[in-house]
CSV table of C-alpha atoms and ligand atoms in Angstrom, one decimal:
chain,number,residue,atom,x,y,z
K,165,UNK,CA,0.0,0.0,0.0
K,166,UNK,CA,1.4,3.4,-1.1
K,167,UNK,CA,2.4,5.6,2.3
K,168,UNK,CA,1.5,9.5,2.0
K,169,UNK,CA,4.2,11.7,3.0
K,170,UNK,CA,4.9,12.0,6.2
K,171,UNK,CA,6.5,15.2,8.0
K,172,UNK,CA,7.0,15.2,11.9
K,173,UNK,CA,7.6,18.2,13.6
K,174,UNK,CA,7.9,19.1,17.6
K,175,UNK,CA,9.2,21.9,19.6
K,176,UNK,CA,7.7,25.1,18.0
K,177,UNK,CA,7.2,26.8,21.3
K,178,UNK,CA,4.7,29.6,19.8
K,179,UNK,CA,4.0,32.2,22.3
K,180,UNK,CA,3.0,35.9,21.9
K,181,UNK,CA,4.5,37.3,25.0
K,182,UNK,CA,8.3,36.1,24.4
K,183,UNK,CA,10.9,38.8,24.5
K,184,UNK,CA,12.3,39.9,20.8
K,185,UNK,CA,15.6,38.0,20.0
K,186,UNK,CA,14.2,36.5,17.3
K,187,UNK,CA,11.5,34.4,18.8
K,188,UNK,CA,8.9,36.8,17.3
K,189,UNK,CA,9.9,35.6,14.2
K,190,UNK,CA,8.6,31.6,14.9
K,191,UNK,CA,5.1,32.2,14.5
K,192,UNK,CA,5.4,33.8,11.1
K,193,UNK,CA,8.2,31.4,10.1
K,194,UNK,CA,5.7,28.7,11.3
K,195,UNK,CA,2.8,29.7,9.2
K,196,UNK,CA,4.7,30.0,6.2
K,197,UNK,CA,6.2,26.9,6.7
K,198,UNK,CA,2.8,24.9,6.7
K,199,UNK,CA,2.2,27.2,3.3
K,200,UNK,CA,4.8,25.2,2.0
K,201,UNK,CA,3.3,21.3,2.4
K,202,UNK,CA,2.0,19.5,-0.4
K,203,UNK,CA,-1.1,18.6,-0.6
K,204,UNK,CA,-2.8,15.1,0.5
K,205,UNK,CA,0.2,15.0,3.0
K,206,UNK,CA,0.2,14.0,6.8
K,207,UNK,CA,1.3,16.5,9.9
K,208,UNK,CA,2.4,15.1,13.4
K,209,UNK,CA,2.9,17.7,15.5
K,210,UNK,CA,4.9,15.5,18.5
K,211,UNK,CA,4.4,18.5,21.5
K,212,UNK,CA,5.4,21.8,22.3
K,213,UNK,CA,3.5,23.3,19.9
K,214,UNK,CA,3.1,25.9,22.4
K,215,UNK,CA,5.4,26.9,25.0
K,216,UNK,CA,3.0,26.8,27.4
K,217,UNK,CA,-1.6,25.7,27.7
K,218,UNK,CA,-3.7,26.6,30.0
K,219,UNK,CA,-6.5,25.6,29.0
K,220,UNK,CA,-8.7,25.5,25.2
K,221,UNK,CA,-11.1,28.5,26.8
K,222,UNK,CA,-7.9,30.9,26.6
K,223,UNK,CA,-8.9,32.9,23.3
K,224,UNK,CA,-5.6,34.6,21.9
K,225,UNK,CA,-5.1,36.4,18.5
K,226,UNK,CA,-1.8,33.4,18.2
K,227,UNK,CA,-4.4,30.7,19.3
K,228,UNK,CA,-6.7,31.6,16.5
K,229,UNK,CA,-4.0,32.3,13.9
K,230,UNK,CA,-2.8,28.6,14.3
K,231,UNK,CA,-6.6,27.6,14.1
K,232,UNK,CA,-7.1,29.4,11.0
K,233,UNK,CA,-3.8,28.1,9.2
K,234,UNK,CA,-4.5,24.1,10.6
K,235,UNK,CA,-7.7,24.7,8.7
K,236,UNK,CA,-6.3,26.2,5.7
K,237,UNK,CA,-4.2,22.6,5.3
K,238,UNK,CA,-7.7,20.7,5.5
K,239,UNK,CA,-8.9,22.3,2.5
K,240,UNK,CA,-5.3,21.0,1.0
K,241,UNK,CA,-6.6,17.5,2.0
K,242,UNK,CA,-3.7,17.4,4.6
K,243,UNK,CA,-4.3,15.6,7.8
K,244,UNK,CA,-2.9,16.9,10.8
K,245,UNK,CA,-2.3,14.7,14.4
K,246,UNK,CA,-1.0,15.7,17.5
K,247,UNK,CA,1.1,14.6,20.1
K,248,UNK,CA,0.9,16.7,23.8
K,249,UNK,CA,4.3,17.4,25.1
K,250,UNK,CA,5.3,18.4,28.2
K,251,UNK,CA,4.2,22.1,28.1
K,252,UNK,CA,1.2,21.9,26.3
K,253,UNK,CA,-0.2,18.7,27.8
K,254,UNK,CA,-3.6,20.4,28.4
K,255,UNK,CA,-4.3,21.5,24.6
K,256,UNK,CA,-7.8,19.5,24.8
K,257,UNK,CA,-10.2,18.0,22.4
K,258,UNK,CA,-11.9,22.0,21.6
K,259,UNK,CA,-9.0,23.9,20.7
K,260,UNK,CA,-8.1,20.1,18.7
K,261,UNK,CA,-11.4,20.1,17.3
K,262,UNK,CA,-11.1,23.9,16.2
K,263,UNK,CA,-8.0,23.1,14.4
K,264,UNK,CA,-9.2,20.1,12.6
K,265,UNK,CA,-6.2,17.6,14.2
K,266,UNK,CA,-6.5,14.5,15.8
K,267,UNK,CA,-4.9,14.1,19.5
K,268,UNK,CA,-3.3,10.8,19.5
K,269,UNK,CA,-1.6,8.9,22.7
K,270,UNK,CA,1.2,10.0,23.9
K,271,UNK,CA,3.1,6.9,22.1
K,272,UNK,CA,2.3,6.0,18.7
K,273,UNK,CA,3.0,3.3,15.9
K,274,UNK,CA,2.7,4.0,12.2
K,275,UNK,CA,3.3,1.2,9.8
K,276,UNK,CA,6.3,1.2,7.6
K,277,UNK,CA,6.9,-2.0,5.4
K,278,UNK,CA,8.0,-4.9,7.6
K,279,UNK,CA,8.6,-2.6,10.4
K,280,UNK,CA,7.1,0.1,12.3
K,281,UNK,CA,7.9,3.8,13.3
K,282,UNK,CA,7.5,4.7,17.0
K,283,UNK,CA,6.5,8.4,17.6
K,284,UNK,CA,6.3,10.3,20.5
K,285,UNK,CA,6.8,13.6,22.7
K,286,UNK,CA,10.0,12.3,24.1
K,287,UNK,CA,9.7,13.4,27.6
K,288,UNK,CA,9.1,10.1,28.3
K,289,UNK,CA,12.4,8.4,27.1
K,290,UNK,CA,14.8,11.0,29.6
K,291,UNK,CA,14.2,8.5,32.7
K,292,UNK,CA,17.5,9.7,34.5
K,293,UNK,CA,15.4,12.8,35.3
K,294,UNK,CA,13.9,11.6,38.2
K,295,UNK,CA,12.6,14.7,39.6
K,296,UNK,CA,11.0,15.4,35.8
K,297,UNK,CA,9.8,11.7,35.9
K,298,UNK,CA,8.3,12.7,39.4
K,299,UNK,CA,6.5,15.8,38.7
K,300,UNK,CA,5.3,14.5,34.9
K,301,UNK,CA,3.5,12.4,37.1
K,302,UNK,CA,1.7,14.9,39.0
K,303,UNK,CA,1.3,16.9,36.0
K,304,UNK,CA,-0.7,14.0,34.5
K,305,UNK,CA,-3.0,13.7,37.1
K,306,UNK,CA,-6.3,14.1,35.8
K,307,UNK,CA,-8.1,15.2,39.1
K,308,UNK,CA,-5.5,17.6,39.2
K,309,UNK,CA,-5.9,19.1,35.9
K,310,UNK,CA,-9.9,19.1,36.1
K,311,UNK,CA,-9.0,21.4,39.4
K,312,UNK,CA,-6.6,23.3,37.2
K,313,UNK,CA,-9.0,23.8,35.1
K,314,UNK,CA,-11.5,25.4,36.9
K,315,UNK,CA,-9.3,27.7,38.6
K,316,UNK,CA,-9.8,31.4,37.4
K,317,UNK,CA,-7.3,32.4,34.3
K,318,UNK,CA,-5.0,34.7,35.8
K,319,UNK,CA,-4.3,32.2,39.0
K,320,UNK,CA,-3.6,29.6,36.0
K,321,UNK,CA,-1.1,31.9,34.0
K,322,UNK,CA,0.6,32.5,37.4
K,323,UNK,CA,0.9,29.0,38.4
K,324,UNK,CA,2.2,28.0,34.8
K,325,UNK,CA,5.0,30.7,35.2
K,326,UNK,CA,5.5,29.5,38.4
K,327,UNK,CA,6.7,26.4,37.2
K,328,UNK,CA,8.4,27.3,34.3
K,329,UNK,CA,10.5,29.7,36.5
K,330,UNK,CA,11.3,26.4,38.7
K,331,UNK,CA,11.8,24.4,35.9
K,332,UNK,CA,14.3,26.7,34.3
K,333,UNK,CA,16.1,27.2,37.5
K,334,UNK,CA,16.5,23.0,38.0
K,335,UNK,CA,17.7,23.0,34.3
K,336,UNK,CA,20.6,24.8,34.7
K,337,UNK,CA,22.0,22.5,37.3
K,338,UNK,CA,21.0,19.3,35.7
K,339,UNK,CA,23.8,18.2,33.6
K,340,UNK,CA,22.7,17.7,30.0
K,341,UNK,CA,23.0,13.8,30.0
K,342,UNK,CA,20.8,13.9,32.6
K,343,UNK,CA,18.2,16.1,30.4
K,344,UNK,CA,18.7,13.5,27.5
K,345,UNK,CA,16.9,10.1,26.2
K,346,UNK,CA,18.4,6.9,28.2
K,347,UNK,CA,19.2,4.4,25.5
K,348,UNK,CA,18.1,1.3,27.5
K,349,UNK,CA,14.5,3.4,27.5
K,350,UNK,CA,15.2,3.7,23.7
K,351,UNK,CA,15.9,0.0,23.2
K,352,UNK,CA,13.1,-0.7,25.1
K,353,UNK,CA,10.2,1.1,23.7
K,354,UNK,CA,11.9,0.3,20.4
K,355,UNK,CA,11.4,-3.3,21.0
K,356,UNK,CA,7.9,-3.5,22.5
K,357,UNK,CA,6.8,-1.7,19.1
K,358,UNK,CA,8.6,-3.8,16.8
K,359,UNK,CA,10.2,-0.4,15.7
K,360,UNK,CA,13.4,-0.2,13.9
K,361,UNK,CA,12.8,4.0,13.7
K,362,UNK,CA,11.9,6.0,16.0
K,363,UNK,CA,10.8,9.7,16.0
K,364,UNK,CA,10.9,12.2,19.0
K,365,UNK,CA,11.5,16.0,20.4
K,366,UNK,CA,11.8,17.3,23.3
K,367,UNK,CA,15.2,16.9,23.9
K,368,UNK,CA,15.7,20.2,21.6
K,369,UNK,CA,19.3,17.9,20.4
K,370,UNK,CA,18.3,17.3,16.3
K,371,UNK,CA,20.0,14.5,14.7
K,372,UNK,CA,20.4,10.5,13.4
K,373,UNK,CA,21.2,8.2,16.1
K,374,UNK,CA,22.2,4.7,14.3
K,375,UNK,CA,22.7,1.5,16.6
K,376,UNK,CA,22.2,-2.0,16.4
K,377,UNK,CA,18.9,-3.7,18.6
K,378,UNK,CA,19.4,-7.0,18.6
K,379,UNK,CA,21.6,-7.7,15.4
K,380,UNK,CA,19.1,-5.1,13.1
K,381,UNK,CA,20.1,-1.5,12.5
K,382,UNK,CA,17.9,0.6,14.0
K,383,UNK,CA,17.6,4.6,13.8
K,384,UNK,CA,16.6,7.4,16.1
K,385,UNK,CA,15.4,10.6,14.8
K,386,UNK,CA,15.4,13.7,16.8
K,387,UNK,CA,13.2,16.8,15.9
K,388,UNK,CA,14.8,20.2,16.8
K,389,UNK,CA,13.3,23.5,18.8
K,390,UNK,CA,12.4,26.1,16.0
K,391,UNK,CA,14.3,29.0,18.1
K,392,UNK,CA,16.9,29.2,14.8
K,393,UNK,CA,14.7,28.1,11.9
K,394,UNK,CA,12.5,25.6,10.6
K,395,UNK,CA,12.9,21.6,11.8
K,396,UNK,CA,11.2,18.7,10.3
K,397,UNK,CA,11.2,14.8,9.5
K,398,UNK,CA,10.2,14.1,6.5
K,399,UNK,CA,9.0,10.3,4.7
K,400,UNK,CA,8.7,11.0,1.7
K,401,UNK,CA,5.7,9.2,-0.2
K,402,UNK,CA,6.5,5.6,-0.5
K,403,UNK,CA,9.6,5.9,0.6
K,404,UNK,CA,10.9,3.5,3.8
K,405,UNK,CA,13.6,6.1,5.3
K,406,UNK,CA,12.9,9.5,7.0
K,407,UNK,CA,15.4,12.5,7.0
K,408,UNK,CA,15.9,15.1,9.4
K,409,UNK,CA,16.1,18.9,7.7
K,410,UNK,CA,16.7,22.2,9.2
K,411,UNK,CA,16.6,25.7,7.6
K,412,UNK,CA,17.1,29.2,8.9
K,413,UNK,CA,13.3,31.5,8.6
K,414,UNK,CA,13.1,32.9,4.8
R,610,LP5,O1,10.3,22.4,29.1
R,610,LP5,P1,11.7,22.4,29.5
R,610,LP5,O2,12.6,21.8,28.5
R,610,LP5,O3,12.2,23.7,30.0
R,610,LP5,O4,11.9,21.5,30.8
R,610,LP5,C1,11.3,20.2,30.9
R,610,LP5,C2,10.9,19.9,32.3
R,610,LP5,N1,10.1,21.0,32.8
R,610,LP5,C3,8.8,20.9,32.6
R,610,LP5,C4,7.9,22.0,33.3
R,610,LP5,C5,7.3,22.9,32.3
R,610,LP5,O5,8.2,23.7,31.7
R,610,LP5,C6,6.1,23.7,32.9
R,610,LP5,C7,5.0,23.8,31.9
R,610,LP5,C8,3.8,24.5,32.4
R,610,LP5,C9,2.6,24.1,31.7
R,610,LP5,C10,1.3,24.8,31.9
R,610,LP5,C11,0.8,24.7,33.3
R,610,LP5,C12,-0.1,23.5,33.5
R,610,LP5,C13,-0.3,23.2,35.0
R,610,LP5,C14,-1.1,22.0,35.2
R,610,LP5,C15,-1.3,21.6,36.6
R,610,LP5,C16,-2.1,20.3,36.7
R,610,LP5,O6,8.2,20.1,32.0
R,610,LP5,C17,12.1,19.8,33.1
R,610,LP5,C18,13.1,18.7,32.5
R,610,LP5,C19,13.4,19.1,31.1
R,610,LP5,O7,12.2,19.3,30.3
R,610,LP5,C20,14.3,18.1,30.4
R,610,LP5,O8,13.6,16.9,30.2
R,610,LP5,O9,14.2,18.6,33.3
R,610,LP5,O10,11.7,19.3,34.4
R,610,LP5,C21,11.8,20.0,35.5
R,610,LP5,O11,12.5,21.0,35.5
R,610,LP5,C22,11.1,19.5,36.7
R,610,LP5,C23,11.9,19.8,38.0
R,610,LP5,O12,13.0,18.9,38.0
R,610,LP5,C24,11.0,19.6,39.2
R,610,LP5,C25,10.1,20.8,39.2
R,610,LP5,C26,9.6,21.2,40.5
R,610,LP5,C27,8.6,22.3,40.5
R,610,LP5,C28,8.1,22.6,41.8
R,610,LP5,C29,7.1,23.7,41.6
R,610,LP5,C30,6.6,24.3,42.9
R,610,LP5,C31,5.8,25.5,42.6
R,610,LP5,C32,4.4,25.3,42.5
R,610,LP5,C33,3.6,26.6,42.2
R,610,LP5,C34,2.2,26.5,42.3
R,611,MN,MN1,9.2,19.2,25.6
């Protein structure tokens, strides 16, 4: 059976209120970029579309920009799934069903000849972060984020930047091997999937990762943060092998 192409992308971290620098540039270099997909193709947005959700009632002119260009890609017949990563793990089934895109689970199998592809945030895979792997936990509490939920919108902005102030101030003294994948969670996941490729974010590190999982050659692709450009995986139609591509914002 013929595959569509595929492109995978994670890590946009579209916000309106981040200083200049060059980040104003991403949502603009964003939009153009999904100008640029062919038609009848497939999207997978793998997390961190957004640098930060609180919640699908939170109406802002970036929010409806991203609706309004999702649903320009529909009318291009291209479908468009997504993936909640670790910042934006409360984009719900409104703002989804606004944009036209499916919300899959937060690990994922796509078909690809005798193998398969394993897709997700990547958060998951950096199990030497203990402390992350503790408060992901909490995060994903649904009790929790129903209560979240409710609370009143400027008490949820100042709890999210709350936590990303914390969260910034553990980064900086967690060494970066730490912060990574650990290959044995790799290996495992890989195996439980009967993957031989695997496609993630997160880790904001883009590149090829070739190793050996059980006597087969086996690949792991890693999506980059768009803070310098434009970053995608792409499969092209029909074809069995995915490559990573960057580009600097036309
Ligand atoms: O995103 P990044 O790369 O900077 O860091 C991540 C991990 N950090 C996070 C936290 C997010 O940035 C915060 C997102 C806010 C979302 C909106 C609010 C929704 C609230 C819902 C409530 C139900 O994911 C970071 C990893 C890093 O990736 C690499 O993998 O290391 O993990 C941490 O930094 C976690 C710390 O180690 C532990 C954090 C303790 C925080 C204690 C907060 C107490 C203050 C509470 C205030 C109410
Ligand atoms: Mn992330």
């Amino acid at each position: 059976m013929n595959n569509p192409a595929r492109y995978f992308i994670a890590d946009i971290h579209l916000a309106d209120n981040k200083p200049a620098s060059g980040y104003s540039d991403i949502t603009a270099g964003f939009l153009s970029f999904l100008d640029t997909l062919p038609e009848n193709c497939e999207l997978y947005i793998l997390g961190d579309l957004f640098d930060y959700w609180v919640g699908d009632d939170v109406k802002t002119e970036l929010h409806q920009q991203v609706v309004q260009a999702l649903c320009r890609l529909s009318k291009r017949g291209i479908t468009k799934y997504f993936v909640h990563g670790n910042r934006d793990f409360l984009l719900g089934k409104k703002y989804a069903q606004q944009c036209n895109m499916t919300i899959l689970p937060e690990i994922n199998c796509l078909p690809n000849q005798e193998t398969n592809i394993v897709f997700l945030h990547g958060d998951l895979l950096c199990i030497d972060d203990s402390q992350y792997q503790k408060f992901r936990k909490i995060m994903h509490n649904k009790w929790l984020q129903k209560l979240f939920l409710l609370l009143p919108l400027f008490l949820r902005l100042k709890i999210a930047a709350k936590l990303r102030q914390k969260s910034s101030q553990h980064n900086q003294i967690k060494s970066g091997t730490i912060m990574d994948v650990n290959q044995h969670a790799v290996v495992k996941m890989m195996t439980e999937h009967k993957a031989d490729i695997m496609v993630h974010g997160h880790t904001h590190k883009p590149a090829t990762h070739h190793f050996q999982i059980e006597g087969r050659s086996a690949t792991r692709l890693v999506l980059g943060a768009w803070h310098d450009g434009v970053t995608y995986i792409k499969q092209s139609q029909d074809s069995n092998t995915l490559e990573l591509y960057s580009h600097s914002f036309k």
